[in-house]
PDB file of C-alpha atoms in Angstrom:
ATOM      1  CA  MET A   1      56.989  -6.085 -13.174  1.00 47.00           C
ATOM      2  CA  ARG A   2      59.538  -8.575 -11.947  1.00 42.00           C
ATOM      3  CA  SER A   3      61.481  -5.871 -10.078  1.00 44.00           C
ATOM      4  CA  LYS A   4      58.248  -4.785  -8.275  1.00 44.00           C
ATOM      5  CA  PHE A   5      57.657  -8.352  -7.244  1.00 38.00           C
ATOM      6  CA  THR A   6      61.303  -8.714  -6.081  1.00 38.00           C
ATOM      7  CA  ALA A   7      60.974  -5.447  -4.151  1.00 41.00           C
ATOM      8  CA  ALA A   8      57.695  -6.553  -2.556  1.00 39.00           C
ATOM      9  CA  LEU A   9      59.252  -9.885  -1.621  1.00 34.00           C
ATOM     10  CA  ALA A  10      62.261  -8.178  -0.082  1.00 37.00           C
ATOM     11  CA  GLY A  11      59.828  -5.866   1.871  1.00 40.00           C
ATOM     12  CA  ALA A  12      57.991  -8.961   3.102  1.00 38.00           C
ATOM     13  CA  ALA A  13      61.172 -10.388   4.562  1.00 36.00           C
ATOM     14  CA  LEU A  14      61.526  -7.437   6.991  1.00 35.00           C
ATOM     15  CA  THR A  15      60.764  -8.316  10.566  1.00 36.00           C
ATOM     16  CA  THR A  16      57.240  -7.738  11.933  1.00 39.00           C
ATOM     17  CA  LEU A  17      58.542  -5.020  14.131  1.00 41.00           C
ATOM     18  CA  ALA A  18      60.027  -3.068  11.312  1.00 43.00           C
ATOM     19  CA  ALA A  19      57.065  -3.834   9.072  1.00 44.00           C
ATOM     20  CA  CYS A  20      54.542  -2.184  11.364  1.00 50.00           C
ATOM     21  CA  ALA A  21      56.493   1.095  11.433  1.00 46.00           C
ATOM     22  CA  SER A  22      54.450   4.101  10.325  1.00 42.00           C
ATOM     23  CA  ASN A  23      55.061   5.271   6.765  1.00 40.00           C
ATOM     24  CA  SER A  24      52.741   7.825   5.161  1.00 36.00           C
ATOM     25  CA  ALA A  25      54.373   7.789   1.749  1.00 34.00           C
ATOM     26  CA  HIS A  26      53.335   5.244  -0.917  1.00 34.00           C
ATOM     27  CA  GLU A  27      56.987   4.545  -1.710  1.00 36.00           C
ATOM     28  CA  SER A  28      59.902   4.118   0.577  1.00 38.00           C
ATOM     29  CA  GLN A  29      63.453   3.036   0.190  1.00 38.00           C
ATOM     30  CA  GLN A  30      64.680  -0.095   1.874  1.00 38.00           C
ATOM     31  CA  GLU A  31      67.592   0.789   4.308  1.00 42.00           C
ATOM     32  CA  GLY A  32      70.960   0.436   2.553  1.00 42.00           C
ATOM     33  CA  SER A  33      69.371   0.106  -0.892  1.00 39.00           C
ATOM     34  CA  SER A  34      68.494   2.521  -3.659  1.00 42.00           C
ATOM     35  CA  THR A  35      65.630   0.250  -4.796  1.00 39.00           C
ATOM     36  CA  PRO A  36      62.200   1.706  -3.994  1.00 40.00           C
ATOM     37  CA  VAL A  37      59.878  -0.561  -2.082  1.00 38.00           C
ATOM     38  CA  GLU A  38      56.146  -0.123  -2.614  1.00 41.00           C
ATOM     39  CA  VAL A  39      54.283   0.319   0.627  1.00 42.00           C
ATOM     40  CA  VAL A  40      50.909  -1.455   0.585  1.00 45.00           C
ATOM     41  CA  GLU A  41      47.703  -0.311   2.248  1.00 49.00           C
ATOM     42  CA  SER A  42      45.918  -2.011   5.045  1.00 47.00           C
ATOM     43  CA  GLY A  43      43.819  -4.973   3.988  1.00 50.00           C
ATOM     44  CA  GLN A  44      45.823  -5.389   0.742  1.00 51.00           C
ATOM     45  CA  ASP A  45      47.001  -8.792  -0.318  1.00 49.00           C
ATOM     46  CA  LEU A  46      50.644  -8.812  -1.360  1.00 48.00           C
ATOM     47  CA  GLY A  47      49.918 -11.373  -4.036  1.00 47.00           C
ATOM     48  CA  LEU A  48      52.138 -13.953  -2.444  1.00 48.00           C
ATOM     49  CA  ILE A  49      49.205 -16.053  -1.213  1.00 52.00           C
ATOM     50  CA  THR A  50      45.810 -15.871  -2.991  1.00 65.00           C
ATOM     51  CA  ALA A  51      42.573 -17.698  -2.408  1.00 73.00           C
ATOM     52  CA  ALA A  52      39.474 -17.891  -4.480  1.00 78.00           C
ATOM     53  CA  PRO A  53      36.558 -15.626  -3.587  1.00 84.00           C
ATOM     54  CA  VAL A  54      33.941 -17.045  -1.193  1.00 82.00           C
ATOM     55  CA  ALA A  55      30.347 -15.793  -1.239  1.00 90.00           C
ATOM     56  CA  GLY A  56      29.456 -13.849   1.883  1.00 92.00           C
ATOM     57  CA  TRP A  57      33.105 -13.482   3.019  1.00 94.00           C
ATOM     58  CA  ASP A  58      35.965 -11.114   2.372  1.00 95.00           C
ATOM     59  CA  VAL A  59      39.138 -13.274   1.810  1.00 95.00           C
ATOM     60  CA  TYR A  60      42.635 -12.450   2.848  1.00 95.00           C
ATOM     61  CA  GLY A  61      45.605 -14.719   2.186  1.00 95.00           C
ATOM     62  CA  GLY A  62      45.282 -18.405   1.323  1.00 95.00           C
ATOM     63  CA  ASP A  63      42.407 -20.789   1.403  1.00 94.00           C
ATOM     64  CA  VAL A  64      40.633 -21.656   4.624  1.00 96.00           C
ATOM     65  CA  ASP A  65      39.676 -25.375   4.942  1.00 94.00           C
ATOM     66  CA  GLU A  66      35.948 -25.946   4.684  1.00 89.00           C
ATOM     67  CA  THR A  67      35.823 -28.125   7.863  1.00 90.00           C
ATOM     68  CA  THR A  68      33.625 -26.908  10.684  1.00 95.00           C
ATOM     69  CA  PRO A  69      35.697 -24.369  12.695  1.00 98.00           C
ATOM     70  CA  ILE A  70      36.318 -24.598  16.376  1.00 98.00           C
ATOM     71  CA  ALA A  71      35.043 -21.585  18.270  1.00 98.00           C
ATOM     72  CA  ALA A  72      37.741 -19.262  19.602  1.00 98.00           C
ATOM     73  CA  ALA A  73      36.448 -19.670  23.167  1.00 98.00           C
ATOM     74  CA  ASP A  74      36.712 -23.494  22.933  1.00 98.00           C
ATOM     75  CA  LEU A  75      40.217 -23.320  21.430  1.00 98.00           C
ATOM     76  CA  LEU A  76      41.500 -20.963  24.061  1.00 98.00           C
ATOM     77  CA  ALA A  77      39.826 -22.813  26.937  1.00 97.00           C
ATOM     78  CA  ARG A  78      41.812 -25.903  25.887  1.00 97.00           C
ATOM     79  CA  ALA A  79      44.896 -24.100  24.506  1.00 97.00           C
ATOM     80  CA  GLU A  80      47.447 -26.597  25.730  1.00 97.00           C
ATOM     81  CA  ALA A  81      45.708 -29.443  23.764  1.00 98.00           C
ATOM     82  CA  PHE A  82      45.940 -27.451  20.526  1.00 98.00           C
ATOM     83  CA  ASP A  83      49.538 -26.080  20.946  1.00 98.00           C
ATOM     84  CA  GLY A  84      51.488 -26.644  17.724  1.00 98.00           C
ATOM     85  CA  GLN A  85      48.444 -27.899  15.672  1.00 98.00           C
ATOM     86  CA  THR A  86      46.982 -26.507  12.504  1.00 98.00           C
ATOM     87  CA  VAL A  87      43.367 -25.367  13.290  1.00 98.00           C
ATOM     88  CA  VAL A  88      40.421 -23.697  11.625  1.00 98.00           C
ATOM     89  CA  VAL A  89      39.023 -21.287  14.211  1.00 98.00           C
ATOM     90  CA  GLU A  90      36.182 -18.706  14.181  1.00 98.00           C
ATOM     91  CA  GLY A  91      35.796 -15.722  16.495  1.00 98.00           C
ATOM     92  CA  THR A  92      35.168 -12.019  16.809  1.00 97.00           C
ATOM     93  CA  VAL A  93      37.960  -9.590  15.976  1.00 98.00           C
ATOM     94  CA  ASP A  94      38.538  -7.320  19.016  1.00 96.00           C
ATOM     95  CA  ALA A  95      41.312  -5.141  17.446  1.00 94.00           C
ATOM     96  CA  ALA A  96      43.738  -4.966  14.526  1.00 94.00           C
ATOM     97  CA  CYS A  97      47.063  -3.253  14.016  1.00 90.00           C
ATOM     98  CA  THR A  98      46.184   0.448  13.499  1.00 88.00           C
ATOM     99  CA  LYS A  99      49.147   1.034  11.177  1.00 88.00           C
ATOM    100  CA  LYS A 100      48.819  -1.612   8.465  1.00 92.00           C
ATOM    101  CA  GLY A 101      46.584  -4.438   9.652  1.00 93.00           C
ATOM    102  CA  CYS A 102      49.491  -6.802  10.110  1.00 93.00           C
ATOM    103  CA  TRP A 103      47.994  -8.535  13.158  1.00 93.00           C
ATOM    104  CA  MET A 104      44.655  -8.745  14.912  1.00 96.00           C
ATOM    105  CA  ILE A 105      43.293  -9.774  18.297  1.00 96.00           C
ATOM    106  CA  VAL A 106      40.514 -12.375  18.399  1.00 98.00           C
ATOM    107  CA  LYS A 107      38.473 -12.787  21.654  1.00 94.00           C
ATOM    108  CA  GLY A 108      37.267 -16.153  22.966  1.00 93.00           C
ATOM    109  CA  GLY A 109      35.504 -16.079  26.290  1.00 92.00           C
ATOM    110  CA  ASP A 110      37.774 -14.396  28.868  1.00 93.00           C
ATOM    111  CA  GLU A 111      40.887 -15.094  26.679  1.00 95.00           C
ATOM    112  CA  GLU A 112      42.276 -13.622  23.529  1.00 94.00           C
ATOM    113  CA  MET A 113      44.779 -14.635  20.883  1.00 98.00           C
ATOM    114  CA  ARG A 114      46.941 -12.605  18.532  1.00 95.00           C
ATOM    115  CA  VAL A 115      46.624 -13.565  14.903  1.00 98.00           C
ATOM    116  CA  ARG A 116      49.671 -12.917  12.701  1.00 96.00           C
ATOM    117  CA  PHE A 117      49.898 -13.584   9.006  1.00 97.00           C
ATOM    118  CA  GLN A 118      52.399 -16.114   7.726  1.00 95.00           C
ATOM    119  CA  ASP A 119      55.435 -14.686   5.914  1.00 94.00           C
ATOM    120  CA  TYR A 120      53.840 -11.239   6.264  1.00 92.00           C
ATOM    121  CA  ALA A 121      52.119 -12.117   2.987  1.00 94.00           C
ATOM    122  CA  PHE A 122      48.823 -10.294   3.580  1.00 95.00           C
ATOM    123  CA  PHE A 123      47.064  -7.856   5.830  1.00 95.00           C
ATOM    124  CA  VAL A 124      43.531  -7.405   7.177  1.00 96.00           C
ATOM    125  CA  PRO A 125      41.660  -3.968   7.212  1.00 96.00           C
ATOM    126  CA  ILE A 126      42.612  -1.886  10.259  1.00 94.00           C
ATOM    127  CA  GLU A 127      38.895  -1.344  10.887  1.00 96.00           C
ATOM    128  CA  SER A 128      38.199  -5.085  11.401  1.00 96.00           C
ATOM    129  CA  ALA A 129      37.044  -4.895  15.031  1.00 96.00           C
ATOM    130  CA  GLY A 130      33.660  -6.415  15.582  1.00 97.00           C
ATOM    131  CA  ARG A 131      33.769  -8.602  12.497  1.00 97.00           C
ATOM    132  CA  THR A 132      33.431 -12.410  12.557  1.00 97.00           C
ATOM    133  CA  ALA A 133      36.713 -14.027  11.234  1.00 97.00           C
ATOM    134  CA  ARG A 134      37.389 -17.588  10.274  1.00 98.00           C
ATOM    135  CA  MET A 135      41.097 -18.406  10.130  1.00 98.00           C
ATOM    136  CA  GLU A 136      43.393 -21.289   9.416  1.00 98.00           C
ATOM    137  CA  GLY A 137      46.829 -21.601  10.790  1.00 98.00           C
ATOM    138  CA  VAL A 138      49.158 -22.998  13.383  1.00 98.00           C
ATOM    139  CA  PHE A 139      48.141 -22.260  16.997  1.00 99.00           C
ATOM    140  CA  SER A 140      50.851 -21.881  19.626  1.00 98.00           C
ATOM    141  CA  ILE A 141      51.475 -20.625  23.121  1.00 97.00           C
ATOM    142  CA  VAL A 142      54.366 -18.143  22.994  1.00 94.00           C
ATOM    143  CA  GLU A 143      56.446 -15.977  25.280  1.00 91.00           C
ATOM    144  CA  THR A 144      56.438 -12.499  23.738  1.00 85.00           C
ATOM    145  CA  PRO A 145      59.525 -10.459  24.730  1.00 85.00           C
ATOM    146  CA  GLU A 146      59.088  -7.158  26.501  1.00 85.00           C
ATOM    147  CA  ALA A 147      60.255  -5.039  23.485  1.00 86.00           C
ATOM    148  CA  ASP A 148      57.754  -6.739  21.221  1.00 83.00           C
ATOM    149  CA  VAL A 149      54.899  -6.260  23.782  1.00 77.00           C
ATOM    150  CA  LYS A 150      55.689  -2.534  23.937  1.00 82.00           C
ATOM    151  CA  HIS A 151      55.755  -2.321  20.165  1.00 83.00           C
ATOM    152  CA  LEU A 152      52.423  -4.110  19.816  1.00 80.00           C
ATOM    153  CA  LEU A 153      50.853  -1.834  22.478  1.00 80.00           C
ATOM    154  CA  GLU A 154      52.072   1.210  20.606  1.00 84.00           C
ATOM    155  CA  ASP A 155      50.563  -0.157  17.371  1.00 77.00           C
ATOM    156  CA  ALA A 156      47.290  -0.586  19.215  1.00 76.00           C
ATOM    157  CA  GLY A 157      47.454   3.071  20.257  1.00 80.00           C
ATOM    158  CA  LYS A 158      47.973   2.197  23.989  1.00 82.00           C
ATOM    159  CA  HIS A 159      51.003   4.504  24.443  1.00 79.00           C
ATOM    160  CA  GLU A 160      50.766   4.978  28.217  1.00 86.00           C
ATOM    161  CA  GLU A 161      50.326   1.260  28.778  1.00 77.00           C
ATOM    162  CA  ALA A 162      53.363   0.641  26.492  1.00 76.00           C
ATOM    163  CA  MET A 163      55.578   2.969  28.488  1.00 83.00           C
ATOM    164  CA  ALA A 164      54.508   1.276  31.797  1.00 81.00           C
ATOM    165  CA  HIS A 165      54.808  -2.334  30.632  1.00 74.00           C
ATOM    166  CA  VAL A 166      57.611  -4.400  32.074  1.00 77.00           C
ATOM    167  CA  GLY A 167      58.507  -8.022  31.175  1.00 86.00           C
ATOM    168  CA  SER A 168      57.564 -10.602  28.689  1.00 82.00           C
ATOM    169  CA  VAL A 169      54.049 -11.893  28.273  1.00 84.00           C
ATOM    170  CA  ARG A 170      52.700 -15.463  27.646  1.00 92.00           C
ATOM    171  CA  GLU A 171      50.122 -15.185  24.916  1.00 94.00           C
ATOM    172  CA  PHE A 172      48.116 -17.388  22.520  1.00 98.00           C
ATOM    173  CA  GLN A 173      49.025 -16.882  18.877  1.00 97.00           C
ATOM    174  CA  LEU A 174      47.727 -18.098  15.520  1.00 98.00           C
ATOM    175  CA  MET A 175      50.105 -17.889  12.543  1.00 98.00           C
ATOM    176  CA  ALA A 176      47.426 -17.643   9.903  1.00 98.00           C
ATOM    177  CA  THR A 177      47.801 -18.739   6.277  1.00 97.00           C
ATOM    178  CA  GLY A 178      44.282 -17.570   5.379  1.00 97.00           C
ATOM    179  CA  VAL A 179      41.555 -15.366   6.889  1.00 97.00           C
ATOM    180  CA  ARG A 180      37.912 -14.862   5.941  1.00 96.00           C
ATOM    181  CA  MET A 181      35.765 -12.093   7.374  1.00 96.00           C
ATOM    182  CA  ARG A 182      31.978 -12.023   7.053  1.00 93.00           C
ATOM    183  CA  GLU A 183      30.874  -9.191   4.768  1.00 87.00           C
TER     184      GLU A 183
END
């Protein structure tokens, strides 16, 4: 049991780019190691962060503060004021990583933010689009390098757009410690 936890923890330490790579097998070997690493399914919690069940919500990751959330549209309209702050935000999921659910896009008015999951400790279902999500985490305005933008576009199934993309992108990001989705 301890070796499975150690292997899962080692797998969680991989970069986000490597972690999103497609892998159809349920077991894989970490590069340079003979230790098998269990590959988890979309929406599965790795057990590193766990929250208690909440009626009416599917819970991923850690607890989400019970304070009244800020609407995603309000947060994104005043992004500079919230940069670097821990927030509880609620919005509609527009898309999720189609490989493992290791990120999602939440819309707010004409803007959107990428939601990633702290320490790669949990995933959301890849079919999350259209669901209402309440998330807690640190909001930031980041410059995403060109290579990462291309990778994220590939993960979203936007292959032609990924090939044509040039340059880095300024984007809004939430590094979530916990996510709830309405059932």
